[in-house]
């Protein structure tokens, strides 16, 4: 059964700023000769690894709303220098815009069932070309 994660995106104030950060990290990995994927380190290791890697995504909450998702590629547990167990969530670098879905603040990550996840943004045009503020307004007007 496919399962997803949802997590607050700290430091990004729009889908565009998150994509810029992801692009920067991928470029740095490429220049260093490392794998060109995005990782996000978290303290808790998901116990439902197989379900998450069966087509699951990490949904990012930006400014109180789920706005984008990234496909989960791998989950890599490790122990840091201080002896604390952590894991890297390995993500595809491509962000997929979703319909906005309000979320209250929470700590860490939460599992997200597919039926509770917002739909991907679909329209006749490329919604990534629309500035974030305008896209927010269009979504609130139910035009996207």
Short mmCIF file of N, CA, C and O in Angstrom, two decimals:
data_model
loop_
_atom_site.label_atom_id
_atom_site.label_comp_id
_atom_site.label_asym_id
_atom_site.label_seq_id
_atom_site.Cartn_x
_atom_site.Cartn_y
_atom_site.Cartn_z
N UNK A 1 0.84 -1.18 0.00
CA UNK A 1 0.00 0.00 0.00
C UNK A 1 0.89 1.25 0.00
O UNK A 1 1.75 1.40 0.85
N UNK A 2 0.68 2.13 -0.94
CA UNK A 2 1.46 3.36 -1.02
C UNK A 2 1.10 4.29 0.13
O UNK A 2 -0.06 4.41 0.52
N UNK A 3 2.11 4.95 0.67
CA UNK A 3 1.94 5.87 1.78
C UNK A 3 2.84 7.08 1.52
O UNK A 3 3.86 6.96 0.83
N UNK A 4 2.46 8.23 2.03
CA UNK A 4 3.22 9.46 1.86
C UNK A 4 3.61 10.03 3.21
O UNK A 4 3.12 9.59 4.25
N UNK A 5 4.49 11.03 3.18
CA UNK A 5 4.83 11.80 4.36
C UNK A 5 4.43 13.25 4.12
O UNK A 5 4.41 13.71 2.97
N UNK A 6 4.15 13.97 5.19
CA UNK A 6 3.91 15.41 5.11
C UNK A 6 4.81 16.06 6.15
O UNK A 6 4.99 15.53 7.25
N UNK A 7 5.43 17.19 5.76
CA UNK A 7 6.40 17.86 6.64
C UNK A 7 6.34 19.35 6.41
O UNK A 7 6.10 19.81 5.30
N UNK A 8 6.56 20.13 7.48
CA UNK A 8 6.64 21.58 7.34
C UNK A 8 7.94 21.93 6.63
O UNK A 8 8.99 21.37 6.92
N UNK A 9 7.87 22.87 5.73
CA UNK A 9 9.03 23.34 4.98
C UNK A 9 9.51 24.63 5.63
O UNK A 9 8.94 25.70 5.40
N UNK A 10 10.53 24.52 6.45
CA UNK A 10 11.05 25.67 7.18
C UNK A 10 12.09 26.37 6.32
O UNK A 10 12.98 25.74 5.77
N UNK A 11 11.95 27.68 6.18
CA UNK A 11 12.93 28.46 5.45
C UNK A 11 12.50 28.86 4.05
O UNK A 11 13.05 29.78 3.48
N UNK A 12 11.54 28.17 3.49
CA UNK A 12 11.02 28.53 2.16
C UNK A 12 9.70 29.24 2.34
O UNK A 12 8.87 28.83 3.16
N UNK A 13 9.50 30.31 1.58
CA UNK A 13 8.23 31.01 1.69
C UNK A 13 7.36 30.85 0.45
O UNK A 13 6.29 31.44 0.36
N UNK A 14 7.82 30.03 -0.50
CA UNK A 14 7.03 29.75 -1.70
C UNK A 14 7.58 28.50 -2.37
O UNK A 14 8.69 28.04 -2.06
N UNK A 15 6.80 27.96 -3.29
CA UNK A 15 7.26 26.80 -4.06
C UNK A 15 8.50 27.18 -4.87
O UNK A 15 9.42 26.36 -5.02
N UNK A 16 8.54 28.41 -5.37
CA UNK A 16 9.69 28.86 -6.16
C UNK A 16 10.96 28.90 -5.33
O UNK A 16 12.03 28.52 -5.80
N UNK A 17 10.86 29.39 -4.08
CA UNK A 17 12.06 29.45 -3.25
C UNK A 17 12.54 28.05 -2.87
O UNK A 17 13.75 27.81 -2.80
N UNK A 18 11.61 27.12 -2.66
CA UNK A 18 12.00 25.74 -2.39
C UNK A 18 12.68 25.14 -3.61
O UNK A 18 13.72 24.48 -3.49
N UNK A 19 12.13 25.37 -4.80
CA UNK A 19 12.74 24.84 -6.02
C UNK A 19 14.14 25.43 -6.24
O UNK A 19 15.06 24.72 -6.64
N UNK A 20 14.32 26.72 -5.94
CA UNK A 20 15.64 27.34 -6.06
C UNK A 20 16.64 26.68 -5.12
O UNK A 20 17.79 26.42 -5.50
N UNK A 21 16.20 26.37 -3.89
CA UNK A 21 17.07 25.70 -2.92
C UNK A 21 17.43 24.29 -3.41
O UNK A 21 18.58 23.88 -3.34
N UNK A 22 16.45 23.57 -3.90
CA UNK A 22 16.69 22.22 -4.42
C UNK A 22 17.66 22.27 -5.60
O UNK A 22 18.62 21.49 -5.66
N UNK A 23 17.44 23.20 -6.52
CA UNK A 23 18.33 23.34 -7.68
C UNK A 23 19.76 23.64 -7.25
O UNK A 23 20.72 23.10 -7.80
N UNK A 24 19.91 24.52 -6.25
CA UNK A 24 21.24 24.86 -5.73
C UNK A 24 21.92 23.63 -5.15
O UNK A 24 23.10 23.36 -5.43
N UNK A 25 21.21 22.86 -4.34
CA UNK A 25 21.79 21.67 -3.71
C UNK A 25 22.16 20.61 -4.75
O UNK A 25 23.19 19.96 -4.63
N UNK A 26 21.35 20.44 -5.78
CA UNK A 26 21.65 19.48 -6.85
C UNK A 26 22.90 19.93 -7.61
O UNK A 26 23.77 19.11 -7.93
N UNK A 27 23.00 21.22 -7.89
CA UNK A 27 24.17 21.75 -8.59
C UNK A 27 25.44 21.55 -7.76
O UNK A 27 26.49 21.18 -8.29
N UNK A 28 25.36 21.80 -6.46
CA UNK A 28 26.50 21.59 -5.58
C UNK A 28 26.92 20.11 -5.56
O UNK A 28 28.11 19.80 -5.58
N UNK A 29 25.94 19.21 -5.55
CA UNK A 29 26.24 17.78 -5.60
C UNK A 29 26.91 17.41 -6.92
O UNK A 29 27.88 16.65 -6.95
N UNK A 30 26.41 17.97 -8.01
CA UNK A 30 26.99 17.68 -9.33
C UNK A 30 28.44 18.15 -9.39
O UNK A 30 29.32 17.42 -9.83
N UNK A 31 28.70 19.35 -8.90
CA UNK A 31 30.06 19.90 -8.92
C UNK A 31 31.01 19.09 -8.04
O UNK A 31 32.20 19.00 -8.33
N UNK A 32 30.48 18.50 -6.98
CA UNK A 32 31.30 17.70 -6.07
C UNK A 32 31.40 16.24 -6.52
O UNK A 32 32.08 15.44 -5.88
N UNK A 33 30.70 15.89 -7.61
CA UNK A 33 30.75 14.52 -8.11
C UNK A 33 29.89 13.54 -7.33
O UNK A 33 30.09 12.34 -7.42
N UNK A 34 28.93 14.08 -6.58
CA UNK A 34 28.02 13.22 -5.82
C UNK A 34 26.74 12.96 -6.61
O UNK A 34 26.48 13.60 -7.62
N UNK A 35 25.93 12.06 -6.09
CA UNK A 35 24.64 11.73 -6.68
C UNK A 35 23.77 12.99 -6.72
O UNK A 35 23.68 13.73 -5.74
N UNK A 36 23.11 13.24 -7.86
CA UNK A 36 22.31 14.45 -8.04
C UNK A 36 20.87 14.24 -7.58
O UNK A 36 19.94 14.23 -8.38
N UNK A 37 20.71 14.04 -6.30
CA UNK A 37 19.39 13.92 -5.69
C UNK A 37 19.35 14.88 -4.51
O UNK A 37 20.36 15.41 -4.08
N UNK A 38 18.18 15.09 -4.00
CA UNK A 38 17.98 15.94 -2.84
C UNK A 38 17.79 15.04 -1.62
O UNK A 38 17.09 14.03 -1.71
N UNK A 39 18.40 15.40 -0.52
CA UNK A 39 18.16 14.67 0.72
C UNK A 39 17.65 15.63 1.78
O UNK A 39 17.98 16.82 1.77
N UNK A 40 16.82 15.10 2.63
CA UNK A 40 16.34 15.85 3.79
C UNK A 40 16.58 14.97 5.01
O UNK A 40 16.10 13.84 5.07
N UNK A 41 17.35 15.47 5.95
CA UNK A 41 17.68 14.70 7.14
C UNK A 41 16.63 14.93 8.22
O UNK A 41 16.22 16.06 8.48
N UNK A 42 16.19 13.84 8.82
CA UNK A 42 15.19 13.90 9.88
C UNK A 42 15.64 13.00 11.03
O UNK A 42 16.41 12.06 10.83
N UNK A 43 15.18 13.32 12.22
CA UNK A 43 15.60 12.56 13.39
C UNK A 43 14.89 11.21 13.50
O UNK A 43 15.48 10.22 13.91
N UNK A 44 13.63 11.18 13.14
CA UNK A 44 12.86 9.95 13.26
C UNK A 44 12.95 9.15 11.96
O UNK A 44 12.84 9.71 10.88
N UNK A 45 13.12 7.85 12.09
CA UNK A 45 13.17 6.95 10.94
C UNK A 45 11.78 6.34 10.72
O UNK A 45 11.24 5.71 11.64
N UNK A 46 11.19 6.54 9.55
CA UNK A 46 9.87 5.95 9.30
C UNK A 46 9.91 4.43 9.39
O UNK A 46 10.82 3.79 8.84
N UNK A 47 8.95 3.84 10.07
CA UNK A 47 8.89 2.39 10.21
C UNK A 47 8.21 1.73 9.02
O UNK A 47 8.38 0.54 8.80
N UNK A 48 7.46 2.50 8.25
CA UNK A 48 6.72 1.93 7.11
C UNK A 48 7.45 2.20 5.80
O UNK A 48 6.90 2.67 4.82
N UNK A 49 8.73 1.90 5.80
CA UNK A 49 9.64 2.17 4.68
C UNK A 49 9.13 1.60 3.36
O UNK A 49 9.10 2.30 2.35
N UNK A 50 8.74 0.34 3.35
CA UNK A 50 8.31 -0.30 2.11
C UNK A 50 7.09 0.39 1.51
O UNK A 50 7.01 0.58 0.29
N UNK A 51 6.14 0.79 2.35
CA UNK A 51 4.95 1.49 1.86
C UNK A 51 5.31 2.87 1.29
O UNK A 51 4.75 3.30 0.29
N UNK A 52 6.25 3.54 1.94
CA UNK A 52 6.66 4.87 1.47
C UNK A 52 7.40 4.79 0.13
O UNK A 52 7.23 5.65 -0.74
N UNK A 53 8.21 3.75 -0.04
CA UNK A 53 9.00 3.62 -1.27
C UNK A 53 8.22 2.94 -2.40
O UNK A 53 8.74 2.77 -3.49
N UNK A 54 6.96 2.63 -2.14
CA UNK A 54 6.08 2.05 -3.16
C UNK A 54 5.31 3.17 -3.86
O UNK A 54 4.09 3.15 -3.94
N UNK A 55 6.05 4.20 -4.33
CA UNK A 55 5.42 5.30 -5.05
C UNK A 55 5.04 6.48 -4.19
O UNK A 55 4.32 7.37 -4.63
N UNK A 56 5.52 6.53 -2.95
CA UNK A 56 5.17 7.61 -2.04
C UNK A 56 5.92 8.90 -2.31
O UNK A 56 6.92 8.93 -3.03
N UNK A 57 5.42 9.97 -1.73
CA UNK A 57 6.02 11.31 -1.88
C UNK A 57 6.11 11.98 -0.52
O UNK A 57 5.43 11.60 0.43
N UNK A 58 6.96 13.02 -0.46
CA UNK A 58 7.01 13.91 0.68
C UNK A 58 6.27 15.17 0.28
O UNK A 58 6.65 15.85 -0.68
N UNK A 59 5.18 15.46 0.98
CA UNK A 59 4.38 16.66 0.73
C UNK A 59 4.88 17.76 1.64
O UNK A 59 4.98 17.56 2.86
N UNK A 60 5.19 18.92 1.06
CA UNK A 60 5.73 20.04 1.81
C UNK A 60 4.64 21.05 2.16
O UNK A 60 3.91 21.50 1.29
N UNK A 61 4.58 21.42 3.44
CA UNK A 61 3.68 22.47 3.91
C UNK A 61 4.47 23.78 3.90
O UNK A 61 5.47 23.91 4.61
N UNK A 62 4.03 24.73 3.08
CA UNK A 62 4.67 26.04 2.97
C UNK A 62 3.63 27.10 3.33
O UNK A 62 2.55 27.12 2.73
N UNK A 63 3.95 27.92 4.29
CA UNK A 63 3.05 28.98 4.73
C UNK A 63 1.65 28.45 5.09
O UNK A 63 0.63 29.00 4.69
N UNK A 64 1.63 27.32 5.81
CA UNK A 64 0.37 26.79 6.32
C UNK A 64 -0.46 25.98 5.34
O UNK A 64 -1.58 25.59 5.67
N UNK A 65 0.09 25.71 4.15
CA UNK A 65 -0.65 24.92 3.15
C UNK A 65 0.28 23.93 2.47
O UNK A 65 1.41 24.27 2.13
N UNK A 66 -0.21 22.71 2.25
CA UNK A 66 0.54 21.81 1.39
C UNK A 66 0.50 22.44 0.00
O UNK A 66 -0.56 22.79 -0.50
N UNK A 67 1.69 22.61 -0.62
CA UNK A 67 1.75 23.25 -1.93
C UNK A 67 2.46 22.41 -2.98
O UNK A 67 2.17 22.53 -4.16
N UNK A 68 3.41 21.58 -2.55
CA UNK A 68 4.20 20.79 -3.49
C UNK A 68 4.54 19.44 -2.88
O UNK A 68 4.39 19.23 -1.67
N UNK A 69 5.00 18.55 -3.75
CA UNK A 69 5.47 17.25 -3.27
C UNK A 69 6.70 16.84 -4.07
O UNK A 69 6.95 17.37 -5.15
N UNK A 70 7.47 15.92 -3.48
CA UNK A 70 8.62 15.33 -4.13
C UNK A 70 8.54 13.82 -3.96
O UNK A 70 8.24 13.34 -2.86
N UNK A 71 8.82 13.08 -5.01
CA UNK A 71 8.82 11.61 -4.93
C UNK A 71 9.93 11.14 -3.99
O UNK A 71 11.05 11.65 -4.04
N UNK A 72 9.61 10.19 -3.14
CA UNK A 72 10.61 9.55 -2.28
C UNK A 72 11.36 8.49 -3.08
O UNK A 72 10.74 7.62 -3.71
N UNK A 73 12.67 8.58 -3.09
CA UNK A 73 13.52 7.63 -3.82
C UNK A 73 14.08 6.58 -2.88
O UNK A 73 14.17 5.41 -3.22
N UNK A 74 14.47 7.00 -1.68
CA UNK A 74 15.08 6.07 -0.73
C UNK A 74 14.99 6.66 0.67
O UNK A 74 14.78 7.86 0.84
N UNK A 75 15.15 5.79 1.66
CA UNK A 75 15.22 6.20 3.06
C UNK A 75 16.48 5.55 3.61
O UNK A 75 16.61 4.32 3.60
N UNK A 76 17.44 6.38 4.05
CA UNK A 76 18.75 5.89 4.47
C UNK A 76 19.02 6.23 5.94
O UNK A 76 19.47 7.33 6.25
N UNK A 77 18.77 5.28 6.85
CA UNK A 77 19.06 5.51 8.27
C UNK A 77 20.58 5.59 8.49
O UNK A 77 21.35 4.95 7.79
N UNK A 78 20.99 6.39 9.48
CA UNK A 78 22.40 6.47 9.86
C UNK A 78 22.48 6.99 11.30
O UNK A 78 21.49 7.43 11.88
N UNK A 79 23.66 6.90 11.87
CA UNK A 79 23.91 7.43 13.20
C UNK A 79 24.91 8.58 13.04
O UNK A 79 25.96 8.40 12.42
N UNK A 80 24.56 9.75 13.59
CA UNK A 80 25.44 10.91 13.43
C UNK A 80 26.63 10.84 14.39
O UNK A 80 26.76 9.89 15.16
N UNK A 81 27.48 11.87 14.34
CA UNK A 81 28.71 11.91 15.16
C UNK A 81 28.41 11.87 16.64
O UNK A 81 29.23 11.39 17.43
N UNK A 82 27.25 12.36 17.03
CA UNK A 82 26.87 12.37 18.45
C UNK A 82 26.20 11.08 18.90
O UNK A 82 25.73 11.00 20.02
N UNK A 83 26.10 10.10 18.01
CA UNK A 83 25.48 8.82 18.35
C UNK A 83 23.97 8.83 18.25
O UNK A 83 23.31 7.90 18.72
N UNK A 84 23.40 9.87 17.63
CA UNK A 84 21.95 9.98 17.50
C UNK A 84 21.51 9.37 16.17
O UNK A 84 22.07 9.67 15.12
N UNK A 85 20.50 8.49 16.25
CA UNK A 85 19.97 7.88 15.03
C UNK A 85 19.17 8.91 14.24
O UNK A 85 18.37 9.65 14.80
N UNK A 86 19.40 8.96 12.94
CA UNK A 86 18.72 9.88 12.03
C UNK A 86 18.48 9.14 10.73
O UNK A 86 18.89 8.00 10.57
N UNK A 87 17.86 9.82 9.78
CA UNK A 87 17.76 9.23 8.45
C UNK A 87 17.71 10.33 7.41
O UNK A 87 17.27 11.45 7.68
N UNK A 88 18.20 9.99 6.23
CA UNK A 88 18.09 10.87 5.07
C UNK A 88 16.92 10.40 4.23
O UNK A 88 16.86 9.22 3.85
N UNK A 89 15.99 11.31 3.96
CA UNK A 89 14.93 11.04 3.00
C UNK A 89 15.50 11.48 1.66
O UNK A 89 15.83 12.65 1.47
N UNK A 90 15.67 10.55 0.74
CA UNK A 90 16.22 10.85 -0.58
C UNK A 90 15.05 11.14 -1.51
O UNK A 90 14.14 10.32 -1.64
N UNK A 91 15.09 12.32 -2.13
CA UNK A 91 13.96 12.81 -2.92
C UNK A 91 14.39 13.14 -4.34
O UNK A 91 15.52 13.56 -4.57
N UNK A 92 13.46 12.98 -5.27
CA UNK A 92 13.71 13.46 -6.62
C UNK A 92 13.82 14.98 -6.55
O UNK A 92 13.08 15.63 -5.80
N UNK A 93 14.69 15.58 -7.36
CA UNK A 93 14.84 17.04 -7.30
C UNK A 93 13.66 17.82 -7.90
O UNK A 93 13.53 19.00 -7.65
N UNK A 94 12.80 17.15 -8.63
CA UNK A 94 11.68 17.84 -9.28
C UNK A 94 10.52 18.00 -8.30
O UNK A 94 10.08 17.04 -7.68
N UNK A 95 10.04 19.24 -8.17
CA UNK A 95 8.86 19.51 -7.35
C UNK A 95 7.61 19.40 -8.20
O UNK A 95 7.58 19.85 -9.35
N UNK A 96 6.57 18.81 -7.63
CA UNK A 96 5.29 18.68 -8.31
C UNK A 96 4.29 19.54 -7.54
O UNK A 96 4.04 19.32 -6.35
N UNK A 97 3.76 20.55 -8.21
CA UNK A 97 2.78 21.44 -7.57
C UNK A 97 1.50 20.68 -7.27
O UNK A 97 1.06 19.85 -8.07
N UNK A 98 0.91 20.96 -6.12
CA UNK A 98 -0.35 20.33 -5.73
C UNK A 98 -1.40 21.41 -5.49
O UNK A 98 -1.08 22.58 -5.35
N UNK A 99 -2.63 20.98 -5.42
CA UNK A 99 -3.68 21.90 -4.98
C UNK A 99 -3.35 22.26 -3.53
O UNK A 99 -2.81 21.45 -2.78
N UNK A 100 -3.66 23.47 -3.14
CA UNK A 100 -3.38 23.89 -1.78
C UNK A 100 -4.29 23.13 -0.82
O UNK A 100 -5.46 22.92 -1.10
N UNK A 101 -3.70 22.73 0.31
CA UNK A 101 -4.48 22.08 1.37
C UNK A 101 -3.98 22.62 2.70
O UNK A 101 -2.80 22.44 3.03
N UNK A 102 -4.83 23.31 3.45
CA UNK A 102 -4.40 23.90 4.73
C UNK A 102 -3.93 22.83 5.71
O UNK A 102 -4.48 21.73 5.77
N UNK A 103 -2.90 23.17 6.50
CA UNK A 103 -2.37 22.29 7.54
C UNK A 103 -2.00 23.13 8.75
O UNK A 103 -1.38 24.17 8.62
N UNK A 104 -2.36 22.66 9.91
CA UNK A 104 -1.95 23.31 11.15
C UNK A 104 -0.50 22.95 11.43
O UNK A 104 -0.01 21.91 10.99
N UNK A 105 0.19 23.77 12.21
CA UNK A 105 1.59 23.47 12.55
C UNK A 105 1.71 22.16 13.33
O UNK A 105 0.83 21.79 14.10
N UNK A 106 2.82 21.47 13.11
CA UNK A 106 3.13 20.24 13.83
C UNK A 106 4.64 20.06 13.79
O UNK A 106 5.33 20.72 13.01
N UNK A 107 5.15 19.18 14.63
CA UNK A 107 6.59 18.93 14.65
C UNK A 107 6.90 17.64 13.90
O UNK A 107 6.10 16.71 13.89
N UNK A 108 8.07 17.60 13.29
CA UNK A 108 8.52 16.40 12.60
C UNK A 108 7.75 16.16 11.32
O UNK A 108 7.41 17.10 10.60
N UNK A 109 7.45 14.92 11.03
CA UNK A 109 6.68 14.56 9.85
C UNK A 109 5.51 13.69 10.30
O UNK A 109 5.49 13.19 11.41
N UNK A 110 4.56 13.56 9.41
CA UNK A 110 3.39 12.69 9.66
C UNK A 110 3.17 11.83 8.42
O UNK A 110 3.47 12.24 7.31
N UNK A 111 2.61 10.64 8.65
CA UNK A 111 2.18 9.83 7.51
C UNK A 111 0.97 10.48 6.88
O UNK A 111 0.16 11.11 7.56
N UNK A 112 0.83 10.32 5.58
CA UNK A 112 -0.29 10.89 4.84
C UNK A 112 -0.81 9.83 3.88
O UNK A 112 -0.10 9.41 2.97
N UNK A 113 -2.04 9.39 4.11
CA UNK A 113 -2.65 8.38 3.23
C UNK A 113 -2.93 9.00 1.87
O UNK A 113 -3.25 10.19 1.78
N UNK A 114 -2.86 8.21 0.80
CA UNK A 114 -3.11 8.74 -0.54
C UNK A 114 -4.48 9.41 -0.67
O UNK A 114 -4.59 10.45 -1.33
N UNK A 115 -5.49 8.88 -0.01
CA UNK A 115 -6.82 9.48 -0.13
C UNK A 115 -6.92 10.83 0.60
O UNK A 115 -7.83 11.62 0.34
N UNK A 116 -5.98 11.12 1.50
CA UNK A 116 -5.97 12.40 2.21
C UNK A 116 -5.04 13.42 1.57
O UNK A 116 -5.03 14.59 1.98
N UNK A 117 -4.27 13.00 0.60
CA UNK A 117 -3.30 13.89 -0.05
C UNK A 117 -3.98 14.77 -1.08
O UNK A 117 -4.93 14.34 -1.75
N UNK A 118 -3.51 16.01 -1.23
CA UNK A 118 -4.10 16.89 -2.26
C UNK A 118 -3.74 16.41 -3.66
O UNK A 118 -2.70 15.78 -3.86
N UNK A 119 -4.60 16.72 -4.61
CA UNK A 119 -4.34 16.36 -6.00
C UNK A 119 -3.21 17.21 -6.55
O UNK A 119 -2.98 18.32 -6.10
N UNK A 120 -2.54 16.67 -7.57
CA UNK A 120 -1.54 17.46 -8.29
C UNK A 120 -2.24 18.57 -9.04
O UNK A 120 -3.39 18.42 -9.47
N UNK A 121 -1.55 19.68 -9.19
CA UNK A 121 -2.09 20.81 -9.93
C UNK A 121 -2.12 20.42 -11.41
O UNK A 121 -1.13 20.01 -11.98
N UNK A 122 -3.28 20.52 -12.01
CA UNK A 122 -3.42 20.22 -13.43
C UNK A 122 -4.15 21.38 -14.08
O UNK A 122 -5.17 21.83 -13.60
N UNK A 123 -3.61 21.82 -15.19
CA UNK A 123 -4.29 22.86 -15.96
C UNK A 123 -3.81 22.78 -17.39
O UNK A 123 -2.87 22.05 -17.71
N UNK A 124 -4.43 23.53 -18.26
CA UNK A 124 -4.06 23.51 -19.67
C UNK A 124 -2.66 24.07 -19.88
O UNK A 124 -1.95 23.65 -20.77
N UNK A 125 -2.25 25.02 -19.05
CA UNK A 125 -0.94 25.63 -19.19
C UNK A 125 0.03 25.12 -18.15
O UNK A 125 -0.30 24.29 -17.32
N UNK A 126 1.23 25.64 -18.20
CA UNK A 126 2.24 25.28 -17.23
C UNK A 126 2.12 26.21 -16.04
O UNK A 126 2.51 27.37 -16.11
N UNK A 127 1.59 25.72 -14.92
CA UNK A 127 1.35 26.57 -13.76
C UNK A 127 2.65 27.02 -13.10
O UNK A 127 2.63 27.95 -12.31
N UNK A 128 3.77 26.37 -13.40
CA UNK A 128 5.03 26.80 -12.82
C UNK A 128 5.44 28.17 -13.34
O UNK A 128 6.23 28.87 -12.72
N UNK A 129 4.93 28.56 -14.52
CA UNK A 129 5.27 29.87 -15.08
C UNK A 129 4.50 30.99 -14.40
O UNK A 129 4.83 32.16 -14.56
N UNK A 130 3.50 30.66 -13.61
CA UNK A 130 2.70 31.67 -12.91
C UNK A 130 3.40 32.01 -11.60
O UNK A 130 3.74 31.12 -10.83
N UNK A 131 3.62 33.29 -11.34
CA UNK A 131 4.25 33.66 -10.05
C UNK A 131 3.44 33.13 -8.87
O UNK A 131 2.21 33.03 -8.94
N UNK A 132 4.14 32.82 -7.79
CA UNK A 132 3.51 32.18 -6.64
C UNK A 132 2.35 32.99 -6.09
O UNK A 132 1.29 32.43 -5.79
N UNK A 133 2.51 34.29 -5.94
CA UNK A 133 1.43 35.12 -5.38
C UNK A 133 0.19 35.07 -6.27
O UNK A 133 -0.94 34.96 -5.78
N UNK A 134 0.39 35.13 -7.57
CA UNK A 134 -0.74 35.06 -8.50
C UNK A 134 -1.39 33.69 -8.46
O UNK A 134 -2.61 33.57 -8.48
N UNK A 135 -0.58 32.62 -8.38
CA UNK A 135 -1.12 31.27 -8.31
C UNK A 135 -1.97 31.10 -7.05
O UNK A 135 -3.05 30.53 -7.09
N UNK A 136 -1.49 31.67 -5.92
CA UNK A 136 -2.26 31.62 -4.66
C UNK A 136 -3.61 32.30 -4.84
O UNK A 136 -4.64 31.77 -4.43
N UNK A 137 -3.61 33.47 -5.47
CA UNK A 137 -4.86 34.19 -5.70
C UNK A 137 -5.80 33.41 -6.61
O UNK A 137 -7.01 33.32 -6.35
N UNK A 138 -5.26 32.81 -7.66
CA UNK A 138 -6.08 32.02 -8.59
C UNK A 138 -6.67 30.79 -7.91
O UNK A 138 -7.82 30.42 -8.16
N UNK A 139 -5.90 30.16 -7.03
CA UNK A 139 -6.40 29.00 -6.29
C UNK A 139 -7.54 29.43 -5.36
O UNK A 139 -8.57 28.76 -5.28
N UNK A 140 -7.36 30.55 -4.66
CA UNK A 140 -8.40 31.02 -3.76
C UNK A 140 -9.68 31.39 -4.50
O UNK A 140 -10.77 31.27 -3.96
N UNK A 141 -9.55 31.82 -5.77
CA UNK A 141 -10.71 32.14 -6.58
C UNK A 141 -11.27 30.91 -7.31
O UNK A 141 -12.19 31.01 -8.10
N UNK A 142 -10.66 29.74 -7.04
CA UNK A 142 -11.08 28.46 -7.66
C UNK A 142 -10.90 28.50 -9.19
O UNK A 142 -11.67 27.88 -9.91
N UNK A 143 -9.90 29.21 -9.65
CA UNK A 143 -9.63 29.27 -11.07
C UNK A 143 -8.49 28.33 -11.48
O UNK A 143 -8.25 28.13 -12.66
N UNK A 144 -7.82 27.75 -10.51
CA UNK A 144 -6.80 26.72 -10.76
C UNK A 144 -7.14 25.49 -9.95
O UNK A 144 -7.65 25.55 -8.89
#
